CSV table of C-alpha atoms in Angstrom, one decimal:
chain,number,residue,atom,x,y,z
A,1,MET,CA,0.0,0.0,0.0
A,2,ALA,CA,1.4,3.5,-1.0
A,3,VAL,CA,0.5,6.3,1.1
A,4,LEU,CA,0.8,10.0,0.4
A,5,VAL,CA,1.1,12.5,3.3
A,6,VAL,CA,0.3,16.2,2.4
A,7,ALA,CA,2.7,18.3,4.6
A,8,ASP,CA,1.6,21.1,6.8
A,9,HIS,CA,4.1,24.0,6.9
A,10,ASP,CA,4.5,27.9,6.7
A,11,ASN,CA,6.8,27.7,3.6
A,12,ARG,CA,9.9,27.8,5.8
A,13,LYS,CA,9.4,25.3,8.8
A,14,LEU,CA,7.5,21.9,8.8
A,15,ARG,CA,4.9,21.8,11.5
A,16,ASP,CA,4.9,18.8,13.9
A,17,THR,CA,1.5,18.0,12.6
A,18,THR,CA,3.2,16.6,9.6
A,19,HIS,CA,5.4,14.4,11.9
A,20,LYS,CA,2.3,13.0,13.7
A,21,THR,CA,0.4,12.5,10.3
A,22,VAL,CA,3.5,10.4,9.0
A,23,ALA,CA,3.3,8.4,12.3
A,24,ALA,CA,-0.3,7.5,11.3
A,25,ALA,CA,0.7,6.7,7.8
A,26,MET,CA,3.3,4.3,9.3
A,27,ALA,CA,0.4,2.3,10.9
A,28,LEU,CA,-0.8,1.6,7.2
A,29,SER,CA,2.2,1.1,5.3
A,30,ASN,CA,6.1,1.6,5.0
A,31,GLU,CA,5.7,3.1,1.6
A,32,ILE,CA,5.3,6.7,2.6
A,33,ASP,CA,5.7,9.8,0.4
A,34,VAL,CA,5.3,13.4,1.6
A,35,LEU,CA,3.9,16.1,-0.7
A,36,VAL,CA,5.0,19.6,0.1
A,37,VAL,CA,2.9,22.4,-1.6
A,38,GLY,CA,3.8,26.0,-1.4
A,39,GLN,CA,5.9,28.8,-2.5
A,40,GLY,CA,9.6,29.1,-1.6
A,41,CYS,CA,9.3,25.9,0.5
A,42,ALA,CA,12.5,24.3,-0.2
A,43,SER,CA,13.5,24.4,3.6
A,44,ALA,CA,10.2,22.7,4.5
A,45,ALA,CA,10.9,20.0,2.0
A,46,GLU,CA,14.4,19.3,3.3
A,47,GLN,CA,12.9,18.9,6.8
A,48,ALA,CA,10.3,16.6,5.5
A,49,ALA,CA,13.1,14.5,3.7
A,50,LYS,CA,14.5,13.9,7.2
A,51,LEU,CA,11.5,12.2,8.7
A,52,ASP,CA,11.9,8.7,9.6
A,53,GLY,CA,9.9,6.3,7.4
A,54,VAL,CA,9.7,8.7,4.4
A,55,ARG,CA,10.5,7.1,1.0
A,56,LYS,CA,10.4,10.2,-1.1
A,57,VAL,CA,9.3,14.0,-0.9
A,58,LEU,CA,7.5,15.6,-3.8
A,59,VAL,CA,7.5,19.4,-4.1
A,60,ALA,CA,5.1,21.6,-6.0
A,61,GLU,CA,5.4,25.4,-6.0
A,62,SER,CA,3.2,28.3,-7.2
A,63,ASP,CA,1.8,31.5,-5.9
A,64,ASP,CA,-1.6,29.8,-5.4
A,65,LEU,CA,-0.1,26.9,-3.4
A,66,GLY,CA,1.9,29.4,-1.2
A,67,ARG,CA,-1.5,30.7,-0.2
A,68,MET,CA,-3.0,27.1,0.1
A,69,VAL,CA,-5.9,27.9,-2.3
A,70,ALA,CA,-7.9,24.7,-1.9
A,71,GLU,CA,-8.6,24.4,-5.8
A,72,ALA,CA,-4.7,24.7,-6.4
A,73,VAL,CA,-3.8,22.0,-3.9
A,74,GLU,CA,-6.4,19.7,-5.2
A,75,ALA,CA,-5.1,20.2,-8.8
A,76,VAL,CA,-1.9,18.9,-7.6
A,77,ILE,CA,-3.0,16.0,-5.4
A,78,VAL,CA,-5.6,14.4,-7.9
A,79,PRO,CA,-3.2,13.6,-10.7
A,80,LEU,CA,-0.9,12.0,-8.1
A,81,ALA,CA,-3.7,9.8,-6.7
A,82,ALA,CA,-3.3,7.1,-9.3
A,83,SER,CA,0.0,6.1,-7.7
A,84,TYR,CA,-1.5,5.9,-4.2
A,85,ASP,CA,-3.9,4.0,-2.1
A,86,ALA,CA,-4.3,6.5,0.6
A,87,ILE,CA,-4.0,10.3,0.9
A,88,LEU,CA,-3.6,11.7,4.4
A,89,THR,CA,-3.4,15.3,5.7
A,90,PRO,CA,-3.4,16.8,9.2
A,91,ALA,CA,-7.0,18.0,10.3
A,92,THR,CA,-5.9,21.7,10.2
A,93,SER,CA,-7.9,24.5,8.8
A,94,ALA,CA,-6.1,24.0,5.4
A,95,GLY,CA,-6.3,20.3,5.4
A,96,LYS,CA,-10.2,20.5,6.1
A,97,ASN,CA,-10.4,22.9,3.3
A,98,PHE,CA,-8.8,20.9,0.4
A,99,ALA,CA,-9.2,17.3,1.5
A,100,PRO,CA,-13.1,17.2,0.8
A,101,ARG,CA,-12.4,18.5,-2.7
A,102,VAL,CA,-9.9,15.8,-3.3
A,103,ALA,CA,-12.3,13.2,-2.0
A,104,ALA,CA,-15.1,14.7,-4.3
A,105,LYS,CA,-12.8,14.6,-7.4
A,106,LEU,CA,-11.7,10.9,-6.8
A,107,ASP,CA,-15.5,10.0,-6.0
A,108,VAL,CA,-14.8,8.5,-2.6
A,109,SER,CA,-16.0,9.1,0.9
A,110,GLN,CA,-13.6,11.0,3.2
A,111,ILE,CA,-12.8,9.7,6.8
A,112,SER,CA,-12.3,12.7,9.0
A,113,ASP,CA,-10.4,13.2,12.3
A,114,VAL,CA,-8.9,9.9,12.6
A,115,ILE,CA,-7.5,9.2,16.1
A,116,GLU,CA,-6.4,5.6,15.6
A,117,VAL,CA,-5.5,3.3,12.7
A,118,VAL,CA,-6.8,-0.1,13.5
A,119,ASP,CA,-5.7,-1.8,10.2
A,120,ALA,CA,-5.4,-0.9,6.6
A,121,THR,CA,-9.1,-0.2,6.1
A,122,THR,CA,-10.4,0.3,9.7
A,123,PHE,CA,-10.2,3.6,11.6
A,124,VAL,CA,-11.5,5.2,14.8
A,125,ARG,CA,-12.7,8.8,14.9
A,126,PRO,CA,-14.7,10.7,17.6
A,127,ILE,CA,-18.3,11.7,17.2
A,128,TYR,CA,-20.8,13.6,19.4
A,129,ALA,CA,-18.2,16.2,20.6
A,130,GLY,CA,-15.7,13.3,21.5
A,131,ASN,CA,-18.4,11.6,23.9
A,132,ALA,CA,-18.3,8.5,21.6
A,133,LEU,CA,-15.9,6.9,19.3
A,134,GLU,CA,-17.0,5.4,16.0
A,135,THR,CA,-15.1,2.6,14.3
A,136,VAL,CA,-15.2,2.8,10.5
A,137,ARG,CA,-14.4,0.4,7.9
A,138,THR,CA,-14.0,1.4,4.4
A,139,ALA,CA,-14.2,-0.4,1.1
A,140,GLU,CA,-13.2,2.6,-1.0
A,141,PRO,CA,-10.7,2.1,-3.8
A,142,LYS,CA,-8.6,5.0,-2.5
A,143,MET,CA,-8.7,6.6,1.0
A,144,VAL,CA,-8.8,10.3,1.9
A,145,LEU,CA,-8.1,10.7,5.6
A,146,THR,CA,-7.6,13.7,7.7
A,147,ILE,CA,-5.6,13.0,10.8
A,148,ARG,CA,-6.2,14.5,14.3
A,149,PRO,CA,-2.5,15.1,15.1
A,150,THR,CA,-3.0,15.2,19.0
A,151,ALA,CA,-3.8,11.5,18.9
A,152,PHE,CA,-0.4,10.4,17.5
A,153,LYS,CA,3.3,10.7,18.6
A,154,PRO,CA,5.5,12.4,16.2
A,155,VAL,CA,8.1,10.4,14.2
A,156,GLY,CA,11.8,11.2,14.6
A,157,GLU,CA,14.1,12.8,12.1
A,158,GLY,CA,16.7,10.3,10.9
A,159,GLY,CA,15.9,9.8,7.4
A,160,SER,CA,17.3,11.2,4.1
A,161,ALA,CA,14.7,10.8,1.6
A,162,PRO,CA,15.2,12.1,-2.1
A,163,ILE,CA,13.4,15.2,-3.2
A,164,GLU,CA,11.6,15.5,-6.4
A,165,THR,CA,10.1,18.6,-7.9
A,166,LEU,CA,6.6,18.3,-9.8
A,167,ALA,CA,5.6,20.1,-13.0
A,168,GLY,CA,3.2,22.9,-12.3
A,169,ALA,CA,-0.5,22.4,-12.2
A,170,ASP,CA,-3.1,24.3,-14.2
A,171,ALA,CA,-4.0,27.7,-12.3
A,172,PRO,CA,-7.3,27.3,-10.5
A,173,ARG,CA,-10.5,29.3,-11.6
A,174,THR,CA,-10.3,31.1,-8.1
A,175,ASP,CA,-8.8,34.4,-7.3
A,176,PHE,CA,-7.1,34.9,-4.0
A,177,VAL,CA,-8.4,38.2,-2.5
A,178,GLY,CA,-6.7,38.4,0.8
A,179,GLU,CA,-6.3,37.3,4.3
A,180,GLU,CA,-6.1,38.6,7.8
A,181,VAL,CA,-3.3,36.9,9.9
A,182,VAL,CA,-3.1,37.3,13.6
A,183,LYS,CA,0.5,38.1,14.5
A,184,SER,CA,1.7,37.3,18.1
A,185,GLU,CA,4.9,36.8,20.0
A,186,ARG,CA,3.3,33.9,21.9
A,187,PRO,CA,3.5,30.3,20.6
A,188,GLU,CA,1.0,29.1,18.1
A,189,LEU,CA,-2.1,27.8,19.9
A,190,GLY,CA,-2.3,24.5,18.0
A,191,GLY,CA,1.4,23.6,18.7
A,192,ALA,CA,2.1,25.1,22.1
A,193,LYS,CA,3.6,23.0,24.9
A,194,ILE,CA,1.5,25.2,27.4
A,195,VAL,CA,-1.8,26.8,27.0
A,196,VAL,CA,-3.6,29.1,29.4
A,197,SER,CA,-7.4,29.4,28.6
A,198,GLY,CA,-10.0,31.7,30.1
A,199,GLY,CA,-13.8,31.4,30.2
A,200,ARG,CA,-16.9,33.3,30.6
A,201,ALA,CA,-16.5,33.7,34.3
A,202,LEU,CA,-13.7,36.3,33.6
A,203,GLY,CA,-16.7,38.7,32.9
A,204,SER,CA,-15.2,41.0,30.3
A,205,SER,CA,-12.6,41.4,27.6
A,206,GLU,CA,-10.4,43.8,29.8
A,207,GLU,CA,-10.6,41.3,32.7
A,208,PHE,CA,-9.9,38.4,30.4
A,209,HIS,CA,-6.7,39.9,29.1
A,210,ARG,CA,-5.7,41.4,32.4
A,211,VAL,CA,-5.8,38.0,34.1
A,212,ILE,CA,-4.9,35.6,31.3
A,213,ASP,CA,-2.1,37.4,29.4
A,214,PRO,CA,0.4,38.0,32.2
A,215,LEU,CA,0.2,34.4,33.3
A,216,ALA,CA,0.6,33.1,29.7
A,217,ASP,CA,3.6,35.4,29.3
A,218,LYS,CA,5.1,34.3,32.6
A,219,LEU,CA,4.9,30.6,31.3
A,220,GLY,CA,5.7,31.2,27.8
A,221,ALA,CA,2.2,29.9,26.9
A,222,ALA,CA,-0.4,30.4,24.2
A,223,VAL,CA,-3.6,31.9,25.1
A,224,GLY,CA,-6.9,30.0,24.6
A,225,ALA,CA,-10.5,30.7,25.3
A,226,SER,CA,-13.9,28.7,25.7
A,227,ARG,CA,-16.5,29.3,23.1
A,228,ALA,CA,-18.6,31.2,25.7
A,229,ALA,CA,-15.9,33.7,26.2
A,230,VAL,CA,-15.3,34.2,22.5
A,231,ASP,CA,-19.0,34.5,21.8
A,232,ALA,CA,-19.2,37.2,24.6
A,233,GLY,CA,-16.3,39.1,22.9
A,234,TYR,CA,-13.9,38.5,25.5
A,235,ALA,CA,-11.2,37.0,23.1
A,236,PRO,CA,-11.0,36.7,19.4
A,237,ASN,CA,-12.2,33.7,17.5
A,238,ASP,CA,-8.6,32.3,16.9
A,239,TYR,CA,-8.3,31.7,20.6
A,240,GLN,CA,-11.3,29.3,20.8
A,241,VAL,CA,-10.5,25.8,22.0
A,242,GLY,CA,-13.0,23.0,21.5
A,243,GLN,CA,-15.0,21.1,19.0
A,244,THR,CA,-15.8,24.1,16.8
A,245,GLY,CA,-12.4,25.8,17.5
A,246,LYS,CA,-8.8,24.3,17.8
A,247,VAL,CA,-8.0,20.8,19.2
A,248,VAL,CA,-4.9,21.1,21.5
A,249,ALA,CA,-3.0,18.6,23.6
A,250,PRO,CA,-0.2,20.5,25.3
A,251,ASP,CA,2.0,19.2,28.1
A,252,LEU,CA,0.1,21.7,30.3
A,253,TYR,CA,-3.3,23.1,30.1
A,254,ILE,CA,-4.5,25.6,32.6
A,255,ALA,CA,-8.3,26.4,32.5
A,256,VAL,CA,-9.3,29.6,34.3
A,257,GLY,CA,-13.0,30.1,34.9
A,258,ILE,CA,-14.0,27.5,32.5
A,259,SER,CA,-16.9,25.3,33.5
A,260,GLY,CA,-16.0,22.6,31.0
A,261,ALA,CA,-18.9,22.2,28.5
A,262,ILE,CA,-18.7,19.0,26.3
A,263,GLN,CA,-17.7,21.0,23.3
A,264,HIS,CA,-14.8,22.5,25.1
A,265,LEU,CA,-13.6,19.2,26.7
A,266,ALA,CA,-13.4,17.9,23.2
A,267,GLY,CA,-10.7,20.1,22.2
A,268,MET,CA,-8.4,19.9,25.2
A,269,LYS,CA,-8.9,16.7,27.1
A,270,ASP,CA,-6.0,15.0,25.6
A,271,SER,CA,-3.6,17.4,27.3
A,272,LYS,CA,-0.9,15.6,29.4
A,273,VAL,CA,-1.6,17.7,32.4
A,274,ILE,CA,-4.9,19.6,33.1
A,275,VAL,CA,-5.2,22.3,35.8
A,276,ALA,CA,-8.6,23.7,36.5
A,277,ILE,CA,-9.3,26.7,38.5
A,278,ASN,CA,-13.0,27.4,39.2
A,279,LYS,CA,-15.0,28.3,42.2
A,280,ASP,CA,-17.8,25.8,41.4
A,281,ALA,CA,-16.7,22.5,42.8
A,282,ASP,CA,-19.2,20.7,40.6
A,283,ALA,CA,-18.0,22.2,37.4
A,284,PRO,CA,-17.5,19.4,34.7
A,285,ILE,CA,-14.0,20.6,34.0
A,286,PHE,CA,-12.9,18.9,37.4
A,287,GLN,CA,-13.8,15.4,35.9
A,288,VAL,CA,-10.9,15.6,33.4
A,289,ALA,CA,-8.5,17.8,35.5
A,290,ASP,CA,-5.4,16.4,36.9
A,291,TYR,CA,-5.3,19.2,39.4
A,292,GLY,CA,-8.3,21.1,40.6
A,293,TRP,CA,-8.3,24.3,42.5
A,294,VAL,CA,-11.7,25.2,44.0
A,295,THR,CA,-11.6,28.9,44.4
A,296,ASP,CA,-12.2,32.3,42.8
A,297,TYR,CA,-9.6,33.0,40.0
A,298,LYS,CA,-9.3,36.5,41.6
A,299,THR,CA,-7.7,34.8,44.6
A,300,ALA,CA,-5.8,32.0,42.7
A,301,ILE,CA,-4.2,33.8,39.9
A,302,PRO,CA,-2.4,36.4,42.2
A,303,GLN,CA,-1.1,33.6,44.4
A,304,LEU,CA,0.0,31.7,41.3
A,305,MET,CA,1.9,34.6,39.9
A,306,ASP,CA,3.6,35.2,43.2
A,307,GLU,CA,4.9,31.7,43.3
A,308,LEU,CA,6.1,31.8,39.7
A,309,SER,CA,7.9,35.1,40.5
A,310,LYS,CA,10.1,33.3,43.1
A,311,GLY,CA,12.1,31.3,40.5
A,312,PRO,CA,12.3,29.9,37.1
A,313,VAL,CA,9.6,27.7,35.8
A,314,SER,CA,10.8,24.1,35.1
């Protein structure tokens, strides 16, 4: 079985979501190629070539691919599909955008958010906001899978795969108009090792940032938020953690004033260590927390900041 993994990168650096998707691919086959699409992405391709288990790296470049226009990415992947039995991509915003187009062009059913590879045709995926797991067996001639990266451990970097440049695909009948990119000195939420999230209990946008931002900066953490906090306007949409936001699995997740609705838990319950701060002892967040602090955040956060100020965080 030949498998094609579509890499996730920023045209300069390969994201570890690719490492984890290759790990999922290794559960299917030892014939794994990685496709790097973008513009000026030679460095990302070189990094992909170093991944363990990768047989070959394919590179396709154009302005449209640099912007990850779904129609352009699909135009590259579909002609390659004849040589592969499965096409895998991380379940990122970009992957969720182009993968359905690829599946539709190949006339197959996509399997989304795979968290476990049982065998070559059987996969496990979460449903009902992660409250149930569905085992899916496919009989499709070709498989298109999006992989939830938080469910897999990344592969190492001891490989030396050859790199091959592909001929350019036809330009898509789509114009790229523009994008608004949020710039921050903090780590990217999806890949951060520490995440500090705030909930609706913080009461206002000013209070959210007054409480959460200094703690995140002290820990070198990314900032997240519950959907309730985002809907209330306390934090921007790209902060949202949960079923309809970003799925994260950091080494440490600190939830401040978050009750723990099912939709939020679906996005962070795989974190290695979860710390919950909430004055409601019956809040659902405590059911998944490794450490729970039943107190008002107005008391807890100053105490925590004082302790952190006493020495370096290890």
